[in-house]
CSV table of N, CA and C in Angstrom, one decimal:
chain,number,residue,atom,x,y,z
A,278,MET,N,191.7,140.1,47.5
A,278,MET,CA,190.7,139.7,46.1
A,278,MET,C,189.6,138.5,46.7
A,279,SER,N,188.4,139.3,46.0
A,279,SER,CA,187.3,138.0,46.6
A,279,SER,C,187.3,136.8,46.0
A,280,ASN,N,186.8,136.2,46.5
A,280,ASN,CA,186.5,134.6,46.3
A,280,ASN,C,186.7,134.5,45.1
A,281,LEU,N,185.1,135.5,44.5
A,281,LEU,CA,184.7,135.2,42.9
A,281,LEU,C,186.2,135.4,41.9
A,282,SER,N,186.6,136.7,42.5
A,282,SER,CA,187.5,137.3,41.5
A,282,SER,C,188.7,136.2,41.7
A,283,ALA,N,189.1,135.4,42.9
A,283,ALA,CA,189.8,134.4,42.2
A,283,ALA,C,189.4,133.3,41.5
A,284,ASN,N,187.9,133.4,41.6
A,284,ASN,CA,187.5,131.7,41.0
A,284,ASN,C,187.9,132.1,39.4
A,285,ILE,N,187.1,133.7,39.1
A,285,ILE,CA,187.5,133.3,37.7
A,285,ILE,C,188.9,133.8,37.0
A,286,ASP,N,189.9,134.5,38.2
A,286,ASP,CA,191.3,134.0,37.5
A,286,ASP,C,191.3,132.5,37.4
A,287,VAL,N,191.3,131.5,38.2
A,287,VAL,CA,191.4,130.3,37.8
A,287,VAL,C,190.7,129.8,37.0
A,288,VAL,N,189.4,130.2,36.1
A,288,VAL,CA,189.1,129.9,35.1
A,288,VAL,C,189.3,130.0,33.8
A,289,TYR,N,189.7,131.4,34.2
A,289,TYR,CA,190.5,132.1,32.9
A,289,TYR,C,191.8,131.2,32.5
A,290,GLN,N,192.7,131.5,33.5
A,290,GLN,CA,194.1,130.4,33.2
A,290,GLN,C,193.7,128.7,32.5
A,291,ARG,N,192.3,128.6,33.1
A,291,ARG,CA,192.4,126.8,32.3
A,291,ARG,C,191.5,127.3,31.1
A,292,MET,N,191.3,128.6,31.1
A,292,MET,CA,190.8,128.5,29.6
A,292,MET,C,192.2,129.0,28.7
A,293,GLN,N,193.4,129.4,29.0
A,293,GLN,CA,194.1,129.7,28.6
A,293,GLN,C,194.6,128.5,28.5
A,294,ALA,N,194.9,127.5,29.0
A,294,ALA,CA,195.5,126.7,29.3
A,294,ALA,C,194.9,125.6,27.4
A,295,ALA,N,194.0,125.6,27.9
A,295,ALA,CA,192.6,124.6,26.7
A,295,ALA,C,193.0,125.2,25.4
A,296,ALA,N,193.1,126.6,25.8
A,296,ALA,CA,192.9,127.0,24.1
A,296,ALA,C,194.9,126.8,23.4
A,297,GLN,N,195.7,126.6,24.3
A,297,GLN,CA,196.7,126.5,24.0
A,297,GLN,C,196.7,125.0,23.3
A,298,ARG,N,196.7,123.7,23.9
A,298,ARG,CA,196.3,122.6,23.9
A,298,ARG,C,195.4,122.6,22.5
A,299,ALA,N,194.5,123.5,22.1
A,299,ALA,CA,194.1,123.2,20.7
A,299,ALA,C,194.7,124.0,20.0
A,300,GLY,N,195.6,124.8,20.0
A,300,GLY,CA,196.0,125.7,18.9
A,300,GLY,C,195.9,126.9,18.6
A,301,ARG,N,194.7,127.5,20.0
A,301,ARG,CA,193.8,128.6,19.8
A,301,ARG,C,194.1,129.8,20.4
A,302,LYS,N,194.4,131.3,20.0
A,302,LYS,CA,194.3,132.2,20.8
A,302,LYS,C,192.9,131.9,21.9
A,303,ALA,N,194.0,132.1,23.3
A,303,ALA,CA,192.4,132.4,24.3
A,303,ALA,C,191.8,134.0,24.0
A,304,GLU,N,192.0,134.6,23.0
A,304,GLU,CA,191.5,135.9,23.2
A,304,GLU,C,190.2,135.6,22.0
A,305,GLU,N,190.5,134.8,21.3
A,305,GLU,CA,189.2,134.0,20.6
A,305,GLU,C,188.3,133.5,21.0
A,306,ILE,N,188.6,133.1,22.6
A,306,ILE,CA,187.0,132.5,23.4
A,306,ILE,C,186.8,133.5,24.3
A,307,THR,N,185.3,133.3,24.2
A,307,THR,CA,184.1,133.9,25.1
A,307,THR,C,184.0,133.3,26.6
A,308,LEU,N,184.2,133.9,27.6
A,308,LEU,CA,184.0,133.4,28.7
A,308,LEU,C,182.3,134.1,28.8
A,309,VAL,N,181.3,133.1,29.0
A,309,VAL,CA,180.1,133.6,29.5
A,309,VAL,C,179.7,133.1,30.4
A,310,ALA,N,179.0,133.9,32.1
A,310,ALA,CA,179.3,134.0,33.0
A,310,ALA,C,177.6,133.9,33.0
A,311,VAL,N,176.8,132.3,34.1
A,311,VAL,CA,175.4,132.2,34.0
A,311,VAL,C,175.1,132.5,35.2
A,312,THR,N,174.0,133.7,35.0
A,312,THR,CA,173.5,134.2,36.2
A,312,THR,C,172.5,133.6,36.8
A,313,LYS,N,171.9,132.9,36.7
A,313,LYS,CA,171.0,131.5,37.3
A,313,LYS,C,170.9,131.5,38.6
A,314,THR,N,170.2,131.8,39.2
A,314,THR,CA,170.1,132.2,41.0
A,314,THR,C,170.6,132.9,41.6
A,315,HIS,N,171.9,133.8,41.1
A,315,HIS,CA,172.6,134.8,41.6
A,315,HIS,C,171.8,136.1,41.6
A,316,PRO,N,172.2,136.7,43.1
A,316,PRO,CA,171.5,137.7,42.8
A,316,PRO,C,172.2,139.1,42.1
A,317,LEU,N,171.7,140.1,41.7
A,317,LEU,CA,172.3,141.4,41.0
A,317,LEU,C,173.4,141.8,41.8
A,318,ALA,N,173.8,141.9,43.0
A,318,ALA,CA,175.0,142.0,43.6
A,318,ALA,C,176.2,141.1,43.3
A,319,THR,N,176.0,140.1,42.8
A,319,THR,CA,177.3,139.2,42.5
A,319,THR,C,177.6,139.2,41.1
A,320,VAL,N,176.2,139.5,40.2
A,320,VAL,CA,176.6,139.5,38.6
A,320,VAL,C,177.7,141.2,38.9
A,321,ILE,N,177.1,142.2,39.8
A,321,ILE,CA,178.0,143.4,39.3
A,321,ILE,C,179.4,143.0,39.7
A,322,GLU,N,179.5,142.3,41.2
A,322,GLU,CA,181.2,142.1,41.6
A,322,GLU,C,181.4,141.3,40.4
A,323,ALA,N,180.7,140.1,39.5
A,323,ALA,CA,181.7,139.6,38.7
A,323,ALA,C,182.3,141.0,37.4
A,324,TYR,N,181.0,141.8,37.1
A,324,TYR,CA,181.7,142.8,35.9
A,324,TYR,C,182.5,143.4,36.1
A,325,GLN,N,182.4,144.2,37.4
A,325,GLN,CA,183.4,145.0,37.8
A,325,GLN,C,184.8,144.1,38.2
A,326,THR,N,184.9,142.5,38.2
A,326,THR,CA,186.2,142.1,37.6
A,326,THR,C,187.1,142.2,36.7
A,327,GLY,N,185.7,142.4,35.5
A,327,GLY,CA,186.1,142.0,34.2
A,327,GLY,C,185.3,141.4,33.3
A,328,LEU,N,184.0,140.7,34.0
A,328,LEU,CA,183.7,139.7,33.2
A,328,LEU,C,182.2,141.0,32.3
A,329,HIS,N,182.1,140.8,30.9
A,329,HIS,CA,181.4,141.4,30.2
A,329,HIS,C,180.1,140.6,29.4
A,330,HIS,N,179.6,139.2,29.6
A,330,HIS,CA,179.3,138.6,28.7
A,330,HIS,C,178.4,137.5,29.8
A,331,PHE,N,177.0,138.2,30.1
A,331,PHE,CA,176.2,137.1,31.0
A,331,PHE,C,175.2,136.2,30.0
A,332,GLY,N,174.9,135.3,30.9
A,332,GLY,CA,173.6,134.6,30.1
A,332,GLY,C,173.2,134.3,31.1
A,333,GLU,N,171.8,133.7,31.0
A,333,GLU,CA,170.4,133.5,31.7
A,333,GLU,C,169.6,132.9,30.7
A,334,ASN,N,169.4,131.7,31.6
A,334,ASN,CA,167.9,130.9,30.8
A,334,ASN,C,167.1,130.6,31.4
A,335,ARG,N,166.5,131.7,32.0
A,335,ARG,CA,165.5,131.9,32.7
A,335,ARG,C,164.6,133.1,32.4
A,336,VAL,N,163.6,133.4,31.5
A,336,VAL,CA,163.3,134.7,30.2
A,336,VAL,C,162.6,136.2,31.8
A,337,ALA,N,162.0,135.5,32.6
A,337,ALA,CA,161.3,136.6,33.5
A,337,ALA,C,162.9,137.0,34.3
A,338,GLU,N,163.5,136.3,34.7
A,338,GLU,CA,164.6,136.7,35.7
A,338,GLU,C,165.6,137.2,35.2
A,339,GLY,N,165.9,136.9,33.7
A,339,GLY,CA,166.6,137.7,32.4
A,339,GLY,C,166.5,139.1,32.3
A,340,ARG,N,165.2,139.1,32.4
A,340,ARG,CA,164.6,140.7,31.8
A,340,ARG,C,165.1,141.3,33.3
A,341,GLU,N,164.2,140.9,34.3
A,341,GLU,CA,165.0,141.4,35.6
A,341,GLU,C,166.5,141.6,36.0
A,342,LYS,N,166.7,141.5,35.8
A,342,LYS,CA,168.6,141.1,35.7
A,342,LYS,C,169.4,142.4,34.9
A,343,VAL,N,168.4,142.3,33.5
A,343,VAL,CA,169.1,143.3,32.9
A,343,VAL,C,168.3,144.4,33.1
A,344,ALA,N,167.3,144.7,33.2
A,344,ALA,CA,167.5,146.1,33.8
A,344,ALA,C,167.3,146.4,34.9
A,345,GLU,N,168.1,145.7,35.9
A,345,GLU,CA,168.8,146.2,37.1
A,345,GLU,C,169.9,146.7,36.9
A,346,MET,N,170.2,145.8,36.2
A,346,MET,CA,172.1,146.2,35.4
A,346,MET,C,172.0,147.5,35.0
A,347,ALA,N,171.3,147.7,33.9
A,347,ALA,CA,171.3,148.5,33.1
A,347,ALA,C,170.9,150.1,33.7
A,348,ALA,N,169.9,149.9,35.3
A,348,ALA,CA,169.5,151.1,36.1
A,348,ALA,C,171.1,151.1,37.1
A,349,TRP,N,172.0,150.0,36.9
A,349,TRP,CA,172.9,150.5,38.0
A,349,TRP,C,173.9,150.9,36.9
A,350,LEU,N,174.0,150.3,36.4
A,350,LEU,CA,175.4,151.0,34.9
A,350,LEU,C,175.0,152.5,34.7
A,351,SER,N,173.3,153.0,34.4
A,351,SER,CA,173.3,154.4,34.5
A,351,SER,C,173.9,155.7,35.3
A,352,GLN,N,174.2,154.7,36.6
A,352,GLN,CA,174.9,155.9,38.0
A,352,GLN,C,176.5,155.5,37.6
A,353,GLN,N,176.6,154.6,36.8
A,353,GLN,CA,178.5,154.7,37.0
A,353,GLN,C,179.1,155.3,35.6
A,354,GLU,N,179.7,155.7,35.9
A,354,GLU,CA,180.4,156.7,34.8
A,354,GLU,C,181.1,156.1,33.9
A,355,GLY,N,181.0,156.2,32.4
A,355,GLY,CA,181.9,155.3,31.7
A,355,GLY,C,182.1,154.3,31.3
A,356,GLN,N,181.2,153.4,32.3
A,356,GLN,CA,180.8,151.8,31.9
A,356,GLN,C,180.2,151.4,30.7
A,357,GLN,N,180.7,150.2,30.1
A,357,GLN,CA,180.2,149.9,28.8
A,357,GLN,C,178.8,148.8,29.3
A,358,PRO,N,177.9,148.6,29.0
A,358,PRO,CA,177.2,147.7,29.2
A,358,PRO,C,177.2,146.4,28.8
A,359,PRO,N,176.9,145.1,29.6
A,359,PRO,CA,177.6,144.0,29.1
A,359,PRO,C,177.2,143.3,28.3
A,360,THR,N,176.9,142.3,27.6
A,360,THR,CA,176.5,141.6,26.7
A,360,THR,C,175.8,140.1,27.5
A,361,TRP,N,174.8,140.4,27.1
A,361,TRP,CA,173.6,138.9,27.7
A,361,TRP,C,172.7,137.9,26.6
A,362,GLN,N,173.0,137.0,27.5
A,362,GLN,CA,172.4,136.3,25.5
A,362,GLN,C,170.9,135.3,26.9
A,363,CYS,N,170.1,135.7,26.8
A,363,CYS,CA,168.9,135.0,27.1
A,363,CYS,C,168.1,134.1,26.0
A,364,PRO,N,166.8,133.5,26.2
A,364,PRO,CA,166.4,132.7,25.5
A,364,PRO,C,165.0,133.7,25.1
A,365,PRO,N,164.8,133.2,24.3
A,365,PRO,CA,163.5,134.3,23.4
A,365,PRO,C,162.0,133.8,24.4
A,366,GLN,N,162.1,134.8,24.3
A,366,GLN,CA,160.3,134.7,25.5
A,366,GLN,C,159.4,133.3,24.8
A,367,LYS,N,158.6,132.5,24.9
A,367,LYS,CA,157.8,132.0,24.7
A,367,LYS,C,156.4,132.1,24.0
A,368,SER,N,156.5,132.1,23.0
A,368,SER,CA,154.7,132.6,22.2
A,368,SER,C,153.7,132.2,23.2
A,369,THR,N,152.6,132.8,23.1
A,369,THR,CA,151.5,132.3,24.0
A,369,THR,C,150.5,131.9,23.5
A,370,HIS,N,150.5,132.3,21.8
A,370,HIS,CA,150.1,131.7,20.7
A,370,HIS,C,150.1,130.4,20.3
A,371,HIS,N,148.7,130.0,20.1
A,371,HIS,CA,148.8,127.9,19.8
A,371,HIS,C,148.6,128.4,18.3
A,372,HIS,N,149.5,127.5,17.4
A,372,HIS,CA,149.2,127.5,15.9
A,372,HIS,C,148.4,126.4,16.0
A,373,GLN,N,147.6,126.2,14.6
A,373,GLN,CA,146.6,125.0,14.4
A,373,GLN,C,146.7,124.3,13.2
């Protein structure tokens, strides 16, 4: 088991405990992995451990990772695309 996989397991255990304390089901909570500054290889490793929800707060970096991940997934059989949460691109138009 890699360090990333072990860390993700710890996070899920903490989420389970927090959900239980709050009287909620752990399945109602979504873990979103933040990809900021992490290379595609790390995102793929996280995906392969079962994470399928990712977030990126840098528009350009997010678009690049989404495209790279889609290209990687197109070479994998039977893999579902992850969910990405990225900020909208800022408008370059100035309102008067």
